JSON list of C-alpha atoms in Angstrom, two decimals:
[
{"chain": "A", "resi": 61, "resn": "MET", "atom": "CA", "xyz": [123.69, 142.66, 173.86]},
{"chain": "A", "resi": 62, "resn": "SER", "atom": "CA", "xyz": [122.59, 143.59, 170.44]},
{"chain": "A", "resi": 63, "resn": "ASP", "atom": "CA", "xyz": [119.12, 143.00, 169.11]},
{"chain": "A", "resi": 64, "resn": "ASN", "atom": "CA", "xyz": [118.87, 140.95, 165.91]},
{"chain": "A", "resi": 65, "resn": "LYS", "atom": "CA", "xyz": [115.61, 142.48, 164.78]},
{"chain": "A", "resi": 66, "resn": "ALA", "atom": "CA", "xyz": [114.85, 142.74, 161.12]},
{"chain": "A", "resi": 67, "resn": "PRO", "atom": "CA", "xyz": [114.61, 146.31, 159.93]},
{"chain": "A", "resi": 68, "resn": "GLU", "atom": "CA", "xyz": [111.04, 147.52, 160.03]},
{"chain": "A", "resi": 69, "resn": "LYS", "atom": "CA", "xyz": [109.32, 148.11, 156.73]},
{"chain": "A", "resi": 70, "resn": "PRO", "atom": "CA", "xyz": [107.95, 151.58, 156.33]},
{"chain": "A", "resi": 71, "resn": "LYS", "atom": "CA", "xyz": [104.18, 151.69, 156.63]},
{"chain": "A", "resi": 72, "resn": "LEU", "atom": "CA", "xyz": [102.36, 152.32, 153.38]},
{"chain": "A", "resi": 73, "resn": "SER", "atom": "CA", "xyz": [99.99, 155.22, 153.10]},
{"chain": "A", "resi": 74, "resn": "ILE", "atom": "CA", "xyz": [96.39, 154.64, 152.09]},
{"chain": "A", "resi": 75, "resn": "LYS", "atom": "CA", "xyz": [97.16, 155.97, 148.62]},
{"chain": "A", "resi": 76, "resn": "ASP", "atom": "CA", "xyz": [100.05, 153.52, 148.23]},
{"chain": "A", "resi": 77, "resn": "ARG", "atom": "CA", "xyz": [97.84, 150.66, 149.41]},
{"chain": "A", "resi": 78, "resn": "PHE", "atom": "CA", "xyz": [95.17, 151.55, 146.87]},
{"chain": "A", "resi": 79, "resn": "LEU", "atom": "CA", "xyz": [97.80, 151.75, 144.12]},
{"chain": "A", "resi": 80, "resn": "THR", "atom": "CA", "xyz": [99.15, 148.34, 145.13]},
{"chain": "A", "resi": 81, "resn": "VAL", "atom": "CA", "xyz": [95.67, 146.85, 145.01]},
{"chain": "A", "resi": 82, "resn": "ALA", "atom": "CA", "xyz": [95.04, 148.54, 141.65]},
{"chain": "A", "resi": 83, "resn": "GLU", "atom": "CA", "xyz": [98.23, 147.06, 140.22]},
{"chain": "A", "resi": 84, "resn": "LEU", "atom": "CA", "xyz": [97.22, 143.64, 141.53]},
{"chain": "A", "resi": 85, "resn": "VAL", "atom": "CA", "xyz": [93.79, 143.90, 139.91]},
{"chain": "A", "resi": 86, "resn": "ASP", "atom": "CA", "xyz": [95.49, 145.05, 136.70]},
{"chain": "A", "resi": 87, "resn": "ALA", "atom": "CA", "xyz": [97.93, 142.14, 136.83]},
{"chain": "A", "resi": 88, "resn": "ILE", "atom": "CA", "xyz": [95.13, 139.64, 137.36]},
{"chain": "A", "resi": 89, "resn": "ARG", "atom": "CA", "xyz": [93.03, 141.41, 134.70]},
{"chain": "A", "resi": 90, "resn": "PHE", "atom": "CA", "xyz": [89.89, 140.75, 136.69]},
{"chain": "A", "resi": 91, "resn": "VAL", "atom": "CA", "xyz": [87.53, 143.12, 134.86]},
{"chain": "A", "resi": 92, "resn": "PRO", "atom": "CA", "xyz": [88.45, 142.05, 131.30]},
{"chain": "A", "resi": 93, "resn": "ARG", "atom": "CA", "xyz": [88.15, 138.39, 132.32]},
{"chain": "A", "resi": 94, "resn": "LEU", "atom": "CA", "xyz": [84.77, 139.07, 133.90]},
{"chain": "A", "resi": 95, "resn": "VAL", "atom": "CA", "xyz": [83.53, 140.85, 130.76]},
{"chain": "A", "resi": 96, "resn": "LEU", "atom": "CA", "xyz": [84.81, 138.04, 128.54]},
{"chain": "A", "resi": 97, "resn": "GLY", "atom": "CA", "xyz": [83.18, 135.41, 130.76]},
{"chain": "A", "resi": 98, "resn": "LEU", "atom": "CA", "xyz": [79.84, 137.24, 130.79]},
{"chain": "A", "resi": 99, "resn": "TYR", "atom": "CA", "xyz": [79.98, 137.68, 127.03]},
{"chain": "A", "resi": 100, "resn": "ALA", "atom": "CA", "xyz": [80.69, 133.95, 126.55]},
{"chain": "A", "resi": 101, "resn": "TRP", "atom": "CA", "xyz": [77.68, 133.16, 128.76]},
{"chain": "A", "resi": 102, "resn": "LEU", "atom": "CA", "xyz": [75.54, 135.58, 126.73]},
{"chain": "A", "resi": 103, "resn": "VAL", "atom": "CA", "xyz": [76.56, 133.98, 123.43]},
{"chain": "A", "resi": 104, "resn": "TYR", "atom": "CA", "xyz": [75.85, 130.48, 124.80]},
{"chain": "A", "resi": 105, "resn": "TRP", "atom": "CA", "xyz": [72.44, 131.55, 126.13]},
{"chain": "A", "resi": 106, "resn": "ILE", "atom": "CA", "xyz": [71.37, 133.29, 122.90]},
{"chain": "A", "resi": 107, "resn": "VAL", "atom": "CA", "xyz": [72.52, 130.47, 120.63]},
{"chain": "A", "resi": 108, "resn": "SER", "atom": "CA", "xyz": [70.77, 127.88, 122.84]},
{"chain": "A", "resi": 109, "resn": "TRP", "atom": "CA", "xyz": [67.59, 129.95, 122.80]},
{"chain": "A", "resi": 110, "resn": "TYR", "atom": "CA", "xyz": [67.76, 130.33, 119.01]},
{"chain": "A", "resi": 111, "resn": "ILE", "atom": "CA", "xyz": [68.39, 126.63, 118.39]},
{"chain": "A", "resi": 112, "resn": "ASN", "atom": "CA", "xyz": [65.46, 125.66, 120.62]},
{"chain": "A", "resi": 113, "resn": "PHE", "atom": "CA", "xyz": [63.11, 128.07, 118.85]},
{"chain": "A", "resi": 114, "resn": "GLU", "atom": "CA", "xyz": [60.09, 126.02, 117.77]},
{"chain": "A", "resi": 115, "resn": "THR", "atom": "CA", "xyz": [59.26, 125.57, 114.11]},
{"chain": "A", "resi": 116, "resn": "GLN", "atom": "CA", "xyz": [55.52, 125.76, 113.47]},
{"chain": "A", "resi": 117, "resn": "VAL", "atom": "CA", "xyz": [53.85, 123.95, 110.60]},
{"chain": "A", "resi": 118, "resn": "VAL", "atom": "CA", "xyz": [50.57, 125.43, 109.38]},
{"chain": "A", "resi": 119, "resn": "THR", "atom": "CA", "xyz": [48.23, 122.98, 107.62]},
{"chain": "A", "resi": 120, "resn": "LYS", "atom": "CA", "xyz": [44.97, 123.57, 105.83]},
{"chain": "A", "resi": 121, "resn": "CYS", "atom": "CA", "xyz": [42.39, 120.84, 105.48]},
{"chain": "A", "resi": 122, "resn": "ASP", "atom": "CA", "xyz": [39.62, 120.57, 102.88]},
{"chain": "A", "resi": 123, "resn": "SER", "atom": "CA", "xyz": [36.57, 119.87, 105.03]},
{"chain": "A", "resi": 124, "resn": "ALA", "atom": "CA", "xyz": [34.46, 118.41, 102.19]},
{"chain": "A", "resi": 125, "resn": "THR", "atom": "CA", "xyz": [37.15, 115.84, 101.30]},
{"chain": "A", "resi": 126, "resn": "LEU", "atom": "CA", "xyz": [37.69, 115.02, 104.97]},
{"chain": "A", "resi": 127, "resn": "ASN", "atom": "CA", "xyz": [33.93, 114.44, 105.51]},
{"chain": "A", "resi": 128, "resn": "VAL", "atom": "CA", "xyz": [33.70, 112.14, 102.47]},
{"chain": "A", "resi": 129, "resn": "LEU", "atom": "CA", "xyz": [36.70, 110.08, 103.62]},
{"chain": "A", "resi": 130, "resn": "LEU", "atom": "CA", "xyz": [35.37, 109.77, 107.19]},
{"chain": "A", "resi": 131, "resn": "ARG", "atom": "CA", "xyz": [31.95, 108.63, 105.87]},
{"chain": "A", "resi": 132, "resn": "GLU", "atom": "CA", "xyz": [33.77, 105.97, 103.86]},
{"chain": "A", "resi": 133, "resn": "LYS", "atom": "CA", "xyz": [35.25, 104.69, 107.18]},
{"chain": "A", "resi": 134, "resn": "VAL", "atom": "CA", "xyz": [38.83, 105.75, 106.32]},
{"chain": "A", "resi": 135, "resn": "PRO", "atom": "CA", "xyz": [40.92, 106.00, 109.53]},
{"chain": "A", "resi": 136, "resn": "LEU", "atom": "CA", "xyz": [41.29, 109.58, 110.79]},
{"chain": "A", "resi": 137, "resn": "GLU", "atom": "CA", "xyz": [45.09, 109.81, 110.39]},
{"chain": "A", "resi": 138, "resn": "GLU", "atom": "CA", "xyz": [44.93, 108.51, 106.83]},
{"chain": "A", "resi": 139, "resn": "ALA", "atom": "CA", "xyz": [42.06, 110.90, 106.03]},
{"chain": "A", "resi": 140, "resn": "LYS", "atom": "CA", "xyz": [44.13, 113.81, 107.40]},
{"chain": "A", "resi": 141, "resn": "GLN", "atom": "CA", "xyz": [47.06, 112.86, 105.17]},
{"chain": "A", "resi": 142, "resn": "ILE", "atom": "CA", "xyz": [44.83, 112.86, 102.12]},
{"chain": "A", "resi": 143, "resn": "ALA", "atom": "CA", "xyz": [42.66, 115.94, 102.85]},
{"chain": "A", "resi": 144, "resn": "CYS", "atom": "CA", "xyz": [45.22, 118.20, 104.53]},
{"chain": "A", "resi": 145, "resn": "SER", "atom": "CA", "xyz": [48.27, 119.93, 103.10]},
{"chain": "A", "resi": 146, "resn": "VAL", "atom": "CA", "xyz": [51.07, 122.05, 104.56]},
{"chain": "A", "resi": 147, "resn": "THR", "atom": "CA", "xyz": [50.57, 125.68, 103.60]},
{"chain": "A", "resi": 148, "resn": "GLU", "atom": "CA", "xyz": [53.29, 127.38, 105.62]},
{"chain": "A", "resi": 149, "resn": "VAL", "atom": "CA", "xyz": [56.31, 126.57, 107.76]},
{"chain": "A", "resi": 150, "resn": "ILE", "atom": "CA", "xyz": [57.21, 129.22, 110.31]},
{"chain": "A", "resi": 151, "resn": "GLY", "atom": "CA", "xyz": [60.79, 128.85, 111.48]},
{"chain": "A", "resi": 152, "resn": "HIS", "atom": "CA", "xyz": [63.36, 131.19, 112.94]},
{"chain": "A", "resi": 153, "resn": "PRO", "atom": "CA", "xyz": [62.28, 134.75, 112.09]},
{"chain": "A", "resi": 154, "resn": "ASN", "atom": "CA", "xyz": [64.80, 136.87, 110.21]},
{"chain": "A", "resi": 155, "resn": "GLY", "atom": "CA", "xyz": [64.97, 139.46, 113.00]},
{"chain": "A", "resi": 156, "resn": "TYR", "atom": "CA", "xyz": [66.19, 136.82, 115.43]},
{"chain": "A", "resi": 157, "resn": "THR", "atom": "CA", "xyz": [68.62, 135.45, 112.87]},
{"chain": "A", "resi": 158, "resn": "MET", "atom": "CA", "xyz": [70.21, 138.89, 112.50]},
{"chain": "A", "resi": 159, "resn": "LEU", "atom": "CA", "xyz": [70.34, 139.33, 116.30]},
{"chain": "A", "resi": 160, "resn": "VAL", "atom": "CA", "xyz": [72.14, 136.01, 116.81]},
{"chain": "A", "resi": 161, "resn": "SER", "atom": "CA", "xyz": [74.52, 136.68, 113.91]},
{"chain": "A", "resi": 162, "resn": "THR", "atom": "CA", "xyz": [75.40, 140.10, 115.33]},
{"chain": "A", "resi": 163, "resn": "ILE", "atom": "CA", "xyz": [76.00, 138.82, 118.87]},
{"chain": "A", "resi": 164, "resn": "VAL", "atom": "CA", "xyz": [78.12, 135.88, 117.71]},
{"chain": "A", "resi": 165, "resn": "GLY", "atom": "CA", "xyz": [79.99, 138.03, 115.15]},
{"chain": "A", "resi": 166, "resn": "ALA", "atom": "CA", "xyz": [80.88, 140.59, 117.79]},
{"chain": "A", "resi": 167, "resn": "ALA", "atom": "CA", "xyz": [82.76, 137.88, 119.72]},
{"chain": "A", "resi": 168, "resn": "ALA", "atom": "CA", "xyz": [85.89, 138.65, 117.68]},
{"chain": "A", "resi": 169, "resn": "VAL", "atom": "CA", "xyz": [85.72, 142.29, 118.73]},
{"chain": "A", "resi": 170, "resn": "VAL", "atom": "CA", "xyz": [85.26, 141.44, 122.41]},
{"chain": "A", "resi": 171, "resn": "PHE", "atom": "CA", "xyz": [88.12, 138.94, 122.33]},
{"chain": "A", "resi": 172, "resn": "GLY", "atom": "CA", "xyz": [90.33, 141.49, 120.54]},
{"chain": "A", "resi": 173, "resn": "LEU", "atom": "CA", "xyz": [89.59, 144.07, 123.22]},
{"chain": "A", "resi": 174, "resn": "TYR", "atom": "CA", "xyz": [90.44, 141.51, 125.89]},
{"chain": "A", "resi": 175, "resn": "THR", "atom": "CA", "xyz": [93.77, 140.52, 124.37]},
{"chain": "A", "resi": 176, "resn": "ASN", "atom": "CA", "xyz": [94.82, 144.12, 123.74]},
{"chain": "A", "resi": 177, "resn": "SER", "atom": "CA", "xyz": [93.82, 145.45, 127.16]},
{"chain": "A", "resi": 178, "resn": "GLY", "atom": "CA", "xyz": [96.12, 145.86, 130.12]},
{"chain": "A", "resi": 179, "resn": "ARG", "atom": "CA", "xyz": [99.60, 147.25, 130.20]},
{"chain": "A", "resi": 180, "resn": "SER", "atom": "CA", "xyz": [102.76, 145.70, 128.89]},
{"chain": "A", "resi": 181, "resn": "TRP", "atom": "CA", "xyz": [104.59, 144.26, 131.89]},
{"chain": "A", "resi": 182, "resn": "ASN", "atom": "CA", "xyz": [107.84, 143.55, 130.03]},
{"chain": "A", "resi": 183, "resn": "THR", "atom": "CA", "xyz": [108.77, 147.11, 129.20]},
{"chain": "A", "resi": 184, "resn": "LYS", "atom": "CA", "xyz": [109.31, 150.02, 131.53]},
{"chain": "A", "resi": 185, "resn": "LYS", "atom": "CA", "xyz": [108.31, 153.45, 130.40]},
{"chain": "A", "resi": 186, "resn": "ASP", "atom": "CA", "xyz": [111.13, 155.92, 130.69]},
{"chain": "A", "resi": 187, "resn": "SER", "atom": "CA", "xyz": [109.95, 159.43, 131.44]},
{"chain": "A", "resi": 188, "resn": "SER", "atom": "CA", "xyz": [112.93, 160.97, 129.63]},
{"chain": "A", "resi": 189, "resn": "GLN", "atom": "CA", "xyz": [111.89, 159.49, 126.29]},
{"chain": "A", "resi": 190, "resn": "SER", "atom": "CA", "xyz": [109.38, 161.27, 124.16]},
{"chain": "A", "resi": 191, "resn": "LEU", "atom": "CA", "xyz": [107.44, 160.18, 121.10]}
]
């Protein structure tokens, strides 16, 4: 009787196993995808933070005018509108504006590095060819 066993595959060495795993990680492009995902999260977080930055309005009131209006029984809100004026509006500071612009502008560089990373899987490098 003859045995119909399939031929046994040769066992891979530890080095060959690591190389196989490395090629799999390279094929999946895990690290570049992770970096791109983290960068996208960073851009989203910074832009959200910047948009939600509070704008402060600084007003200055003339106390003499306010006292006269309150003695004349003018309602407080109306007296504030008459006696107070906006002196300064504090919005997004320029330093933060430059930070957000730099982070968002660098997205093109990060995406370019992602698309150009990894090896070309369609071509095989021939060791006999030289540059």
